[in-house]
Each structure stands twice: as structure tokens, then as C-alpha cells.
Coordinates of C-alpha atoms in Angstrom, one line a residue:
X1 CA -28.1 -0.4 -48.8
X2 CA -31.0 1.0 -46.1
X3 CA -29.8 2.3 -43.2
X4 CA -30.9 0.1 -40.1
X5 CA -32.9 0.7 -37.4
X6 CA -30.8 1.4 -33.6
X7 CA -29.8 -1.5 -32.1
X8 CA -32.1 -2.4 -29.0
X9 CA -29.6 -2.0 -26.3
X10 CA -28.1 1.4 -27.8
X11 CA -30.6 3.0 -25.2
X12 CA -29.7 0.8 -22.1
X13 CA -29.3 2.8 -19.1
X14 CA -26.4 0.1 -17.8
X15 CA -24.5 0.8 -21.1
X16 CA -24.6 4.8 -21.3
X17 CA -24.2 5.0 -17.5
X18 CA -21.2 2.8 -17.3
X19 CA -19.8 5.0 -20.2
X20 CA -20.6 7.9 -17.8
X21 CA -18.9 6.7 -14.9
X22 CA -15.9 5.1 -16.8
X23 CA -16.6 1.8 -14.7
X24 CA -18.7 -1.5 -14.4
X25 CA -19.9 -3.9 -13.2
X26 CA -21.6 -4.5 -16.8
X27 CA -22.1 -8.1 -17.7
X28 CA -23.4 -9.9 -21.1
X29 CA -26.6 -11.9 -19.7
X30 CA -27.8 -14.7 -21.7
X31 CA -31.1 -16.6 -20.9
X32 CA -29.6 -18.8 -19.0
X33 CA -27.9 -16.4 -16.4
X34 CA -24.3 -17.1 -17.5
X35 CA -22.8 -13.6 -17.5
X36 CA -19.8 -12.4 -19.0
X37 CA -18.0 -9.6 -17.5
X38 CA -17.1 -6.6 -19.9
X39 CA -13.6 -4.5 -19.4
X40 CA -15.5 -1.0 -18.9
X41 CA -12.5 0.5 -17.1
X42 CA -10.1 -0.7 -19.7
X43 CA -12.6 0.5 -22.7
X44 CA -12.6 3.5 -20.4
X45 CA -8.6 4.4 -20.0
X46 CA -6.3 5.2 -22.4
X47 CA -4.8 3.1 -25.0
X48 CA -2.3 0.4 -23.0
X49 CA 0.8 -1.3 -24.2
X50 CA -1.0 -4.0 -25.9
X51 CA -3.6 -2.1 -27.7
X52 CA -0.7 0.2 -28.8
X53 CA 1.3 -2.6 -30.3
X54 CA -2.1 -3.4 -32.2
X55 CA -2.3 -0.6 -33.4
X56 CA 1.6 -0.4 -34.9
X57 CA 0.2 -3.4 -37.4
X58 CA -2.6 -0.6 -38.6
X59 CA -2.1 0.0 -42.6
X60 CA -3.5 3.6 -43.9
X61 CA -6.5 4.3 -43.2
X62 CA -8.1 2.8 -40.0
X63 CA -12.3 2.1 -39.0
X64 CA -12.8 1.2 -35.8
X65 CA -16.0 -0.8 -35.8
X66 CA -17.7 -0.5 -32.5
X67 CA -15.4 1.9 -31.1
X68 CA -17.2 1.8 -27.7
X69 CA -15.6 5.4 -26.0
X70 CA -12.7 5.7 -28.5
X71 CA -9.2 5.7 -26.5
X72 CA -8.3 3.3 -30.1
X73 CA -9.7 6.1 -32.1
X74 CA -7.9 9.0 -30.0
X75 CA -5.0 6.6 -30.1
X76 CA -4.1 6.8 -33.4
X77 CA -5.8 10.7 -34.0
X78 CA -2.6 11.5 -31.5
X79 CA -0.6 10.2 -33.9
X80 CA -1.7 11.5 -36.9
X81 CA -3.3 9.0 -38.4
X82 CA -6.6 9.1 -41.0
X83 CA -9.0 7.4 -38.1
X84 CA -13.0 6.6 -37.8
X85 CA -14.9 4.9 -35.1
X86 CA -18.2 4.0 -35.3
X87 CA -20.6 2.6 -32.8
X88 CA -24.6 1.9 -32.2
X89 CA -24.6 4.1 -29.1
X90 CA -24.7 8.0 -28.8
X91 CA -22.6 7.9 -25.4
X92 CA -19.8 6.1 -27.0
X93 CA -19.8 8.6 -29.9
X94 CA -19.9 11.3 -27.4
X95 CA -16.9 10.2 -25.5
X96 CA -15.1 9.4 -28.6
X97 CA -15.8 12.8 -29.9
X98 CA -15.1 14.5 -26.3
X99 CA -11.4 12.5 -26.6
X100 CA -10.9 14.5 -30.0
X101 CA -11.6 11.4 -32.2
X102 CA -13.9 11.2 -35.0
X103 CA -17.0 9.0 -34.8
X104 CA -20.0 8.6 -36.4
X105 CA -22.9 6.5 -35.0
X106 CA -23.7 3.8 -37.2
X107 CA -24.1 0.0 -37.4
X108 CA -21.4 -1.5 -39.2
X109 CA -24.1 -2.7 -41.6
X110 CA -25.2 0.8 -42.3
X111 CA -23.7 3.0 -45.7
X112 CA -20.1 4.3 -44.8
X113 CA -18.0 6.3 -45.8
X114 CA -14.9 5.5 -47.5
X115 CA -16.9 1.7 -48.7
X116 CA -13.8 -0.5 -50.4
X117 CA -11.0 2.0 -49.3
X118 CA -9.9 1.0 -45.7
X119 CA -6.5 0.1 -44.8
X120 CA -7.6 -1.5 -42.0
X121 CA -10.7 -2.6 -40.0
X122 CA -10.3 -3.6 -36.8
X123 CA -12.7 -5.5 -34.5
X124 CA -11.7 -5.2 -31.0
X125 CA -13.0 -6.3 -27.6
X126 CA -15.3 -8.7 -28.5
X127 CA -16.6 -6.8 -32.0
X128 CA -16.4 -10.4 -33.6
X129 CA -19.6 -10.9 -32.0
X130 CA -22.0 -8.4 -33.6
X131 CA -25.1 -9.5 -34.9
X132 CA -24.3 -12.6 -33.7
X133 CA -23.1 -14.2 -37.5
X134 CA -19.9 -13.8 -38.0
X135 CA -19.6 -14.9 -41.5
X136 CA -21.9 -12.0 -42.4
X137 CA -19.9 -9.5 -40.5
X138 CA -16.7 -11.0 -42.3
X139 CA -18.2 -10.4 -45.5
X140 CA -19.1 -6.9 -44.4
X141 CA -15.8 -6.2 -43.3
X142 CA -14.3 -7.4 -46.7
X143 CA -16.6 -4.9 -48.8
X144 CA -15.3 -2.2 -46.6
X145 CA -12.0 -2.7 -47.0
X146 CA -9.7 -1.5 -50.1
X147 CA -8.1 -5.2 -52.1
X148 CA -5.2 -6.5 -49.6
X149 CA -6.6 -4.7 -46.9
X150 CA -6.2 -5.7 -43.1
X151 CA -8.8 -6.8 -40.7
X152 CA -7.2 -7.4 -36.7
X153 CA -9.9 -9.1 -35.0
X154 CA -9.3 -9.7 -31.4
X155 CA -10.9 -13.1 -30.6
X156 CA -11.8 -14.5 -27.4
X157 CA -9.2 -16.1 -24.7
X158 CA -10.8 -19.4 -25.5
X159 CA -11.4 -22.2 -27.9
X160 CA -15.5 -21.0 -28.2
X161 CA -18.0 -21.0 -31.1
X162 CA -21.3 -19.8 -30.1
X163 CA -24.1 -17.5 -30.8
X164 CA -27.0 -16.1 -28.2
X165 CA -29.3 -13.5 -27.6
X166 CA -28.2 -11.6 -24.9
X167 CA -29.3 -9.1 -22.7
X168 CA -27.1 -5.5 -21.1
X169 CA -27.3 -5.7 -17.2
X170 CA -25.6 -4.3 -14.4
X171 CA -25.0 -4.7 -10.2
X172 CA -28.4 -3.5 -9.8
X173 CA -30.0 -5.7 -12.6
X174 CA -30.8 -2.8 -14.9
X175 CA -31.8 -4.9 -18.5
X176 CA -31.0 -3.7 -22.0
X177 CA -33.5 -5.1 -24.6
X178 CA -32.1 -8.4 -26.2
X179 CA -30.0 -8.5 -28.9
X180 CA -28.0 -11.1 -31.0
X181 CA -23.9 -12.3 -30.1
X182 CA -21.4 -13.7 -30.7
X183 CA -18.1 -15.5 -28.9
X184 CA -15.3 -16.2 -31.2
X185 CA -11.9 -17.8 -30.5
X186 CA -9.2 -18.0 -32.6
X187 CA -9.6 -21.3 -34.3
X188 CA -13.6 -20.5 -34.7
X189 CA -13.0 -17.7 -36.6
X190 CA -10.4 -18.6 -38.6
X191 CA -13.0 -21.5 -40.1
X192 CA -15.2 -18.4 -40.7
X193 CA -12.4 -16.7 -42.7
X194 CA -12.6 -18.2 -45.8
X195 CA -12.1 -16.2 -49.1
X196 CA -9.2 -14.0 -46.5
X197 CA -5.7 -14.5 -46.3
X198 CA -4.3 -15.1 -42.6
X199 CA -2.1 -12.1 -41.8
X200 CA -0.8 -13.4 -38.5
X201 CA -1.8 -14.4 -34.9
X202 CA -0.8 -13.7 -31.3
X203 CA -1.5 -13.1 -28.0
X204 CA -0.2 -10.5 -25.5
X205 CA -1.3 -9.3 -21.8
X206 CA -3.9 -12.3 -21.6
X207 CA -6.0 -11.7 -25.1
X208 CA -5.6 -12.6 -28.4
X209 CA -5.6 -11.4 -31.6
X210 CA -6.1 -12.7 -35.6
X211 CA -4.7 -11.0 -38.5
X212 CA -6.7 -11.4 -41.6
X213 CA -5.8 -9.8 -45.3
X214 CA -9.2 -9.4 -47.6
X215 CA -8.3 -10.8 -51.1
X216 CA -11.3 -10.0 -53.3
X217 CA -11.0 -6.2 -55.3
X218 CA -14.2 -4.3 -53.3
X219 CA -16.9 -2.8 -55.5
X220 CA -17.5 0.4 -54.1
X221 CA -16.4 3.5 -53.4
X222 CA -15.9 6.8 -52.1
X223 CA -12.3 7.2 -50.5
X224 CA -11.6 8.4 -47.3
X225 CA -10.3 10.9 -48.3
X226 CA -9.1 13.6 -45.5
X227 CA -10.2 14.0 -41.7
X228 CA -12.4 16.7 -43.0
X229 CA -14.6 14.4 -45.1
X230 CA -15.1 12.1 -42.5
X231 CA -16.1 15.0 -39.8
X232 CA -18.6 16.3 -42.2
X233 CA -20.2 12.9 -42.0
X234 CA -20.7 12.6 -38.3
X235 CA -24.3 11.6 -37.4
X236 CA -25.9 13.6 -34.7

């Protein structure tokens, strides 16, 4: 497996800044003009109640695929756990890091480490979406994970299936370059799921969440196999 390029919007000046500034408005723009709004505050702040009970379902050890600034990552680091986030953009690493998390900045599509020995995945705020196929990114997520592993997928708060390019953009129309995503809810991505075993589903505080157990033994891999490994890894 090559390692792939940057993403296009991992240098958008409305991303990093609102990272910075720990506060929107930053919107998903599609061609169209819809716009979704995107929880920077909450991505910003410390873990809350329900990301906390999430994180209680967590088995061994947990990747945090786009970990945006980390509070899940420095979340369960405060608790001892073996933790890694990764993410496309430098300033999410940075704050991840700064929180005293590990993080490494990589697509999820890139080499890992610890291939076919997570406990867990988990794919919050949205993370369903990237690269805009989400049956690809399931089957990613099942190579990364040991046999019986858990993916939590939080899915979106409606019934949606769809895929766009999309565009980074902020109050003052600053534009990312385009890039590929996708909405998910619950029922959409459980018709992706095949080959997993479904692990449970809820909602709580206004979002919802899927539950997924890989089933397939993974081919690969080097174990996580202490906090020191995985720091040794971090990409610059």
C-alpha cells in the first residue's frame, strides 16, 4: 500500500483557522450552495456526556480516524487507555498532540500502525463520509481491525444516503479545494455493512450512533503494541 497524496482541503485556511480559534462558522459547501454547518466548538471542547458514554463501549485498543483536534483522543489518554488519532490536517494533529494525545497525520487509507490489531475504530462526527464511498472505507476499517473487533460509527440525524464533492468555507467565504463526501444515516449505512455483525444502535443528546463487529480474521499485522510504538510513529 502507497502512501497518498494530502487531501485538498488539509491546507484550507477556514479549516486550520477555525482549529485556531476553537470556533466556526465553518460549513460543508456543495455546488449547489446547500451548506452544512460543522460543530467546531464541540470538536473544540472537551469530551461531553455523550461522547464519554461512546467511549465506555471502546474495546482495547482505540484509532480514532479523523480525530479532528483530539478531546476523543485526550479523552481516553486521561484514562489510561492505548489511544491513536489520525487526521489529514497538521492543525488537528497539532492540537491533538498539544492536548497530550497521540496523533499521527495520515489518511485512513494510508499504512498504519497496528494494521489487523485494533479493538476498536471509531468514526465520529461525520467520519462516515470520507472519501465519499463508504463501502470502501468499511472495508478499510475491517482490515484495520483485529477478528471481532468494534467499529462505532456515528451516523447522521437523518434518514440520508448521498455522496458530493464539497468544498471548506467559512463567514467570509474563504474556499478549501473540493474534495469527495459523504452523508450517512443509520439505515444507509447499515445496507453498506455487509460482511459486519451489528453491535448495537442508539441515539443520545440529538445524534446517533451504529455499532458494528468486523467478522473476517485481518491479514496483517504489526500490533499496537505500547504508547511508545505509536509515538515513535508520529508524522511530522
Amino acid at each position: 500500500m502507497t502512501t497518498s497524496p494530502p487531501l485538498p482541503w488539509t491546507g484550507a485556511d477556514p479549516y486550520a483557522a477555525a482549529l485556531r480559534t476553537g470556533r466556526g462558522p465553518l460549513f460543508l459547501r456543495r455546488a449547489d450552495g446547500w451548506l452544512l454547518p460543522l460543530e467546531v466548538e464541540r470538536w473544540c471542547a472537551r469530551a461531553d456526556q455523550v461522547d464519554r458514554q461512546v467511549l465506555d463501549r471502546c474495546e482495547g485498543a482505540v484509532l480514532d480516524v479523523g480525530c479532528g483536534p483530539g478531546r476523543l483522543v485526550a479523552e481516553l489518554a486521561g484514562r489510561g487507555r492505548t489511544v491513536l488519532g489520525i487526521d489529514v490536517s497538521a492543525a488537528a494533529v497539532d492540537h491533538t498532540v498539544r492536548l497530550g494525545g497521540q496523533a499521527l497525520r495520515r489518511s485512513v487509507f494510508d499504512p498504519l500502525p497496528g494494521e489487523g490489531r485494533w479493538g476498536t475504530v471509531l468514526l465520529m462526527d461525520g467520519n462516515v463520509g470520507i472519501g465519499g464511498d463508504p463501502r470502501g472505507l468499511l472495508d478499510r476499517t475491517a482490515r484495520l481491525l483485529a477478528p471481532g473487533g468494534l467499529l462505532i460509527a456515528e451516523t447522521a440525524p437523518v434518514d440520508v444516503d448521498e455522496r458530493a464533492r464539497v468544498h471548506l468555507t467559512d463567514a467570509h467565504e474563504a474556499v478549501g479545494a473540493p474534495f469527495l463526501w459523504a452523508r450517512l444515516g443509520t439505515a444507509a449505512l447499515l445496507r453498506y455493512a455487509r460482511g459486519w455483525e451489528r453491535a448495537g444502535q442508539w441515539a443520545a443528546g440529538g445524534r446517533r450512533f451504529v455499532a458494528l463487529r468486523s467478522r473476517k480474521a485481518s491479514s496483517s499485522a504489526e500490533p499496537p503494541k505500547s504508547t511508545a510504538v505509536i509515538s515513535s510513529q508520529r508524522a511530522g
